[in-house]
Amino acid sequence: MLKRPVVPAIIVKPEASTHPLRERLSKDINGPAFVADLLLQRGIEEKEQARDFFLAALGKSQSETGGPGMLGMDKALEILRAAHASGEKVIVHGDYDVDGVTATALLYQGLKQCGLNVGWFLPNRFQEGYGISYASVAKLNEQGAKWLISVDTGISAVAEVAKAKELGIGVIITDHHQSSGELPPADAIINPNQPGCPYPNKGLSGVGVAYKLLNALMLSLKGETAERFLDLLALGSLADNVPLVGENRRLVKAGLKAMSTSPNIGVRALMERVGVDPNRLSSGEILFKVTPMLNAMGRMGSPEISARLLLSETPEEAASYLDQMVNENNKRRKLDQGITEHAVRMVDADPSLSSSGCLVVASTEWHEGVIGIVAARMVERYRRPAFVLAIDAEKGLAKGSGRTLTGFNLHKALGGAAGLLEKWGGHYHACGLTIKAENIDAFRDIMNAAAAEHLAENDFVPRIAPTVEIPLDRLNEENMLWLQRFEPFGPLNESPLFYSEEVELLSQPKVVGDKHLKFMVGTPTARFDAIGFNLGYLREYVMERTRIGKIAYYPEWNTFRGERKIQLRVVALE
């Protein structure tokens, strides 16, 4: 168990709503006041707006009508229709995270169903490295590719795409990452974030962009949509933490619904293996139970097994891939726990690190496949941006992952250090980079200077701001059903964090799983099990109390031995 000091958390009590439309909206939807509050916080003021939000119907998401299309879409469709007619070989080139793997499976299956001569390729992070590389281009050339279609990658692969063109391979880039400058010389580029693209939804995931291409092609060739692949879109979009508003919300909501009756043998087998009830799917269960299994393979080396699971044609085939994934996921857990403990010791033992505004830690002993997880844990623990770098001593290079908190834009910060980097990319909240080991200290200095410029002292103190206050005795099944209508949750449509105060402690707190705090709270008329993940270090603090002054939590369903009860997932207490 990690020794973790008690970091003071400030729970900010939600202000009582004074919105003039609160009472009317509550009556219009025939729902409780807290639901009206949540809608108003999202800018929803009218009954019809609320109806549209809760239904989140696909509508225009299934066609390119009603607004500007994506730059490069027409050219890409022209190329693929010609490849369909000629039989030229097309290979989908993906990436090794869940977004890239689901995008690969989606586009490969869709193009195959359209009648194209299609294959797929996913890089091994230790052999070909991230994204399109000289090594991956050479492999695709050996396989006879006439066209390379990237998914979730490629927008920065200028030299690599040029090499493909030299070899006679045409290239279509589909990506959603921001470019770091010059665009690759591809035959077509589809990316809502490329300069000059008028498409309004800049928050599509990589699999979301691939879906838009496939949907347009299927409408063109077959007169039907790609709706049958929405389960894969939902998996990749949730894993990539894209904003869940507007089109993304409609697509992912439809994808979760499709997942409950998914025709994909691998998806069904995966949900069964991790204990997810397809009839009661939530974005949280997908994120905490399903996507980590898919991600484990790419982190540990090759994501091919994850892709083959999603492409399985029999339950027996899916089961064999799942067995391999479970083993790799167990290895991944041990690795990231060990690296996290090492990184924590490193920071706590070095005052220059522990007092810095941005953590940059590196070691030759770390496995590059799990450093993204470790970076996220460092942000959670120390409440500051963090970069974790795995150094390859033989090559003199380090590969790193960065995670951040609000107020520190990783993509912008890396741009300020671009002269030190061999390769980099990402977005506001997460990034990847390659740097010479000799430049790590200079990189740390630049990141600390950026943190000093953009972060204030109070940004480093955990400030928990619950969304809505509710007395515990009003937390019932009916209100949980109202809460479920806000699904799927994610950025810009966060799961509401609830606040209650002066609640009774009804059991002695105990630490379970080495680091989680489990206890029971309630009122004279209601009682609930509570679990605080990674809050085991607060056991003595809680034991000293008979009442808890403030508690911030997510109410959620917990099923145990066939019994379904409301459980509080506590994130902070005072």
XYZ file of C-alpha atoms in Angstrom, residues 243-482:
240
model
C -16.719 15.897 -25.159
C -20.137 14.245 -24.824
C -22.310 17.032 -26.135
C -24.136 17.581 -29.416
C -23.292 15.049 -32.111
C -20.904 13.076 -29.898
C -23.614 12.615 -27.276
C -26.096 11.410 -29.878
C -23.634 8.977 -31.421
C -22.389 7.544 -28.127
C -25.875 7.274 -26.636
C -27.000 5.346 -29.704
C -23.814 3.272 -29.462
C -24.500 2.265 -25.868
C -28.008 1.236 -26.853
C -26.612 -0.766 -29.769
C -24.076 -2.402 -27.438
C -26.858 -3.924 -25.351
C -27.880 -6.040 -28.368
C -24.560 -5.949 -30.206
C -24.118 -8.414 -33.084
C -20.369 -8.196 -32.423
C -19.372 -11.519 -30.861
C -16.236 -10.058 -29.299
C -18.038 -7.129 -27.687
C -20.647 -9.447 -26.175
C -17.993 -11.863 -24.883
C -15.959 -9.038 -23.366
C -18.944 -7.606 -21.487
C -19.790 -11.054 -20.142
C -16.185 -11.704 -19.049
C -15.916 -8.456 -17.039
C -19.386 -8.793 -15.496
C -21.226 -6.014 -17.299
C -24.975 -6.457 -17.701
C -25.760 -5.457 -21.324
C -29.268 -4.456 -20.264
C -27.958 -1.925 -17.730
C -25.041 -0.321 -19.513
C -23.558 2.951 -18.341
C -20.622 5.018 -19.526
C -18.948 4.408 -16.153
C -19.087 0.624 -16.461
C -17.634 0.797 -19.954
C -14.787 3.038 -18.785
C -13.921 1.151 -15.597
C -14.484 -2.439 -16.701
C -14.503 -2.841 -20.489
C -11.997 -0.421 -22.019
C -9.097 -1.256 -19.636
C -9.105 -4.809 -20.996
C -8.905 -3.542 -24.578
C -6.209 -1.046 -23.675
C -3.999 -3.555 -21.886
C -2.814 -5.265 -25.069
C -1.617 -2.059 -26.714
C 0.085 -0.935 -23.524
C 1.955 -4.198 -23.171
C 3.034 -4.396 -26.811
C 0.749 -5.352 -29.653
C -2.938 -4.385 -29.817
C -3.624 -7.087 -32.395
C -5.330 -9.388 -29.886
C -7.810 -6.643 -28.967
C -8.593 -6.084 -32.634
C -8.940 -9.802 -33.308
C -11.368 -10.041 -30.386
C -13.544 -7.353 -31.990
C -13.305 -9.213 -35.304
C -14.056 -12.668 -33.833
C -16.416 -14.872 -35.812
C -17.160 -17.494 -33.121
C -17.585 -17.447 -29.317
C -14.713 -19.934 -29.006
C -12.388 -17.637 -30.928
C -13.412 -14.675 -28.744
C -12.851 -16.703 -25.556
C -9.281 -17.588 -26.540
C -8.415 -13.936 -27.163
C -10.035 -12.919 -23.883
C -7.879 -15.396 -21.979
C -4.781 -13.708 -23.384
C -6.160 -10.262 -22.576
C -6.874 -11.173 -18.950
C -3.277 -12.371 -18.501
C -1.860 -9.214 -20.063
C -4.140 -6.985 -18.023
C -2.954 -8.633 -14.810
C 0.655 -8.010 -15.854
C -0.217 -4.398 -16.683
C -1.708 -3.834 -13.229
C 1.419 -5.101 -11.482
C 3.619 -2.986 -13.708
C 1.762 0.284 -13.287
C 1.497 -0.197 -9.521
C 5.251 -0.765 -9.258
C 6.094 2.214 -11.448
C 3.671 4.438 -9.544
C 5.276 3.488 -6.237
C 8.737 4.189 -7.685
C 7.654 7.579 -9.074
C 6.070 8.555 -5.752
C 9.250 7.687 -3.850
C 11.235 9.709 -6.368
C 9.069 12.810 -5.907
C 8.759 12.570 -2.131
C 12.537 12.179 -1.713
C 13.461 15.174 -3.887
C 12.336 18.620 -2.654
C 13.019 20.147 -6.071
C 10.476 17.751 -7.570
C 7.882 17.807 -4.800
C 7.778 21.603 -4.810
C 7.654 22.015 -8.586
C 4.571 23.226 -10.412
C 4.815 20.473 -13.032
C 6.140 16.996 -12.319
C 8.587 15.515 -14.810
C 9.929 12.133 -13.683
C 11.993 9.641 -15.676
C 13.688 6.275 -15.281
C 15.425 3.612 -17.344
C 13.509 0.965 -15.344
C 10.013 1.853 -16.502
C 7.789 0.177 -19.095
C 6.608 2.745 -21.633
C 3.298 0.957 -22.134
C 1.818 1.988 -18.773
C 3.320 5.437 -18.193
C 0.087 7.153 -19.259
C -1.732 5.461 -16.367
C 1.058 6.445 -13.985
C 0.953 10.067 -15.172
C -2.782 10.208 -14.435
C -2.177 8.832 -10.938
C 0.541 11.397 -10.292
C -1.863 14.194 -11.251
C -4.461 12.747 -8.896
C -1.994 12.415 -6.048
C -0.058 15.671 -6.311
C -2.671 17.872 -7.975
C -0.381 19.193 -10.689
C 0.454 18.393 -14.332
C 2.698 15.361 -14.687
C 4.961 13.850 -17.323
C 6.269 10.310 -16.862
C 9.115 9.236 -19.152
C 10.547 5.782 -19.819
C 14.195 6.049 -20.910
C 15.751 3.635 -23.403
C 19.392 3.834 -22.295
C 20.734 2.149 -25.458
C 19.053 4.631 -27.785
C 19.418 7.620 -25.486
C 15.737 8.405 -26.002
C 12.802 8.682 -23.630
C 9.166 8.164 -24.461
C 6.725 9.994 -22.239
C 3.082 10.566 -21.470
C 1.579 13.667 -19.953
C -1.656 14.299 -18.087
C -2.931 17.552 -16.673
C -5.531 19.464 -14.718
C -7.724 22.372 -15.740
C -5.677 25.491 -16.387
C -2.693 23.800 -18.034
C -3.036 22.964 -21.736
C -0.608 20.147 -22.531
C -0.680 20.627 -26.308
C 0.106 24.326 -25.933
C 2.798 23.649 -23.323
C 4.515 21.074 -25.548
C 4.455 23.562 -28.406
C 6.640 25.802 -26.254
C 9.178 22.999 -25.899
C 8.961 21.679 -29.472
C 12.635 22.456 -30.131
C 13.632 19.857 -27.537
C 11.306 17.124 -28.756
C 11.878 14.448 -31.372
C 8.171 13.749 -31.725
C 5.048 14.890 -29.917
C 1.281 15.105 -30.188
C -1.957 15.045 -28.263
C -4.496 17.534 -26.963
C -5.349 19.645 -23.897
C -5.631 16.832 -21.348
C -3.289 14.093 -22.613
C -0.180 13.891 -24.762
C 2.692 11.715 -25.862
C 6.276 12.684 -26.657
C 9.735 11.401 -27.543
C 12.777 13.284 -26.288
C 16.521 12.743 -26.070
C 17.443 11.743 -22.528
C 19.976 14.581 -22.386
C 17.163 17.111 -22.904
C 14.913 15.968 -20.040
C 16.251 18.508 -17.520
C 15.753 21.384 -19.962
C 12.262 20.096 -20.741
C 11.463 20.016 -17.009
C 12.555 23.654 -16.688
C 10.302 24.746 -19.560
C 7.295 22.871 -18.174
C 7.818 24.363 -14.722
C 8.031 27.838 -16.217
C 4.771 27.194 -18.087
C 3.107 25.972 -14.899
C 4.258 29.073 -13.028
C 2.723 31.214 -15.755
C -0.633 29.451 -16.047
C -1.367 27.956 -12.610
C -2.070 29.811 -9.382
C -1.282 28.509 -5.884
C -4.872 27.484 -5.173
C -4.915 25.335 -8.343
C -2.698 22.842 -6.492
C -5.141 22.338 -3.611
C -7.892 19.824 -4.400
C -11.091 21.838 -4.608
C -14.107 19.584 -4.915
C -17.110 21.365 -6.361
C -20.247 19.184 -6.216
C -22.877 19.934 -8.809
C -26.024 19.560 -6.763
C -27.111 19.218 -3.125
C -29.602 16.599 -2.056
C -30.558 15.221 1.390
C -29.571 11.573 1.596
C -33.122 10.482 2.439
C -34.274 11.777 -0.979
C -31.844 9.559 -2.815
C -34.183 6.886 -4.131
C -34.802 4.708 -7.181
C -36.990 7.287 -8.915
C -34.289 9.950 -8.686
C -31.679 7.452 -9.887
C -33.808 6.848 -12.987
C -33.879 10.596 -13.624
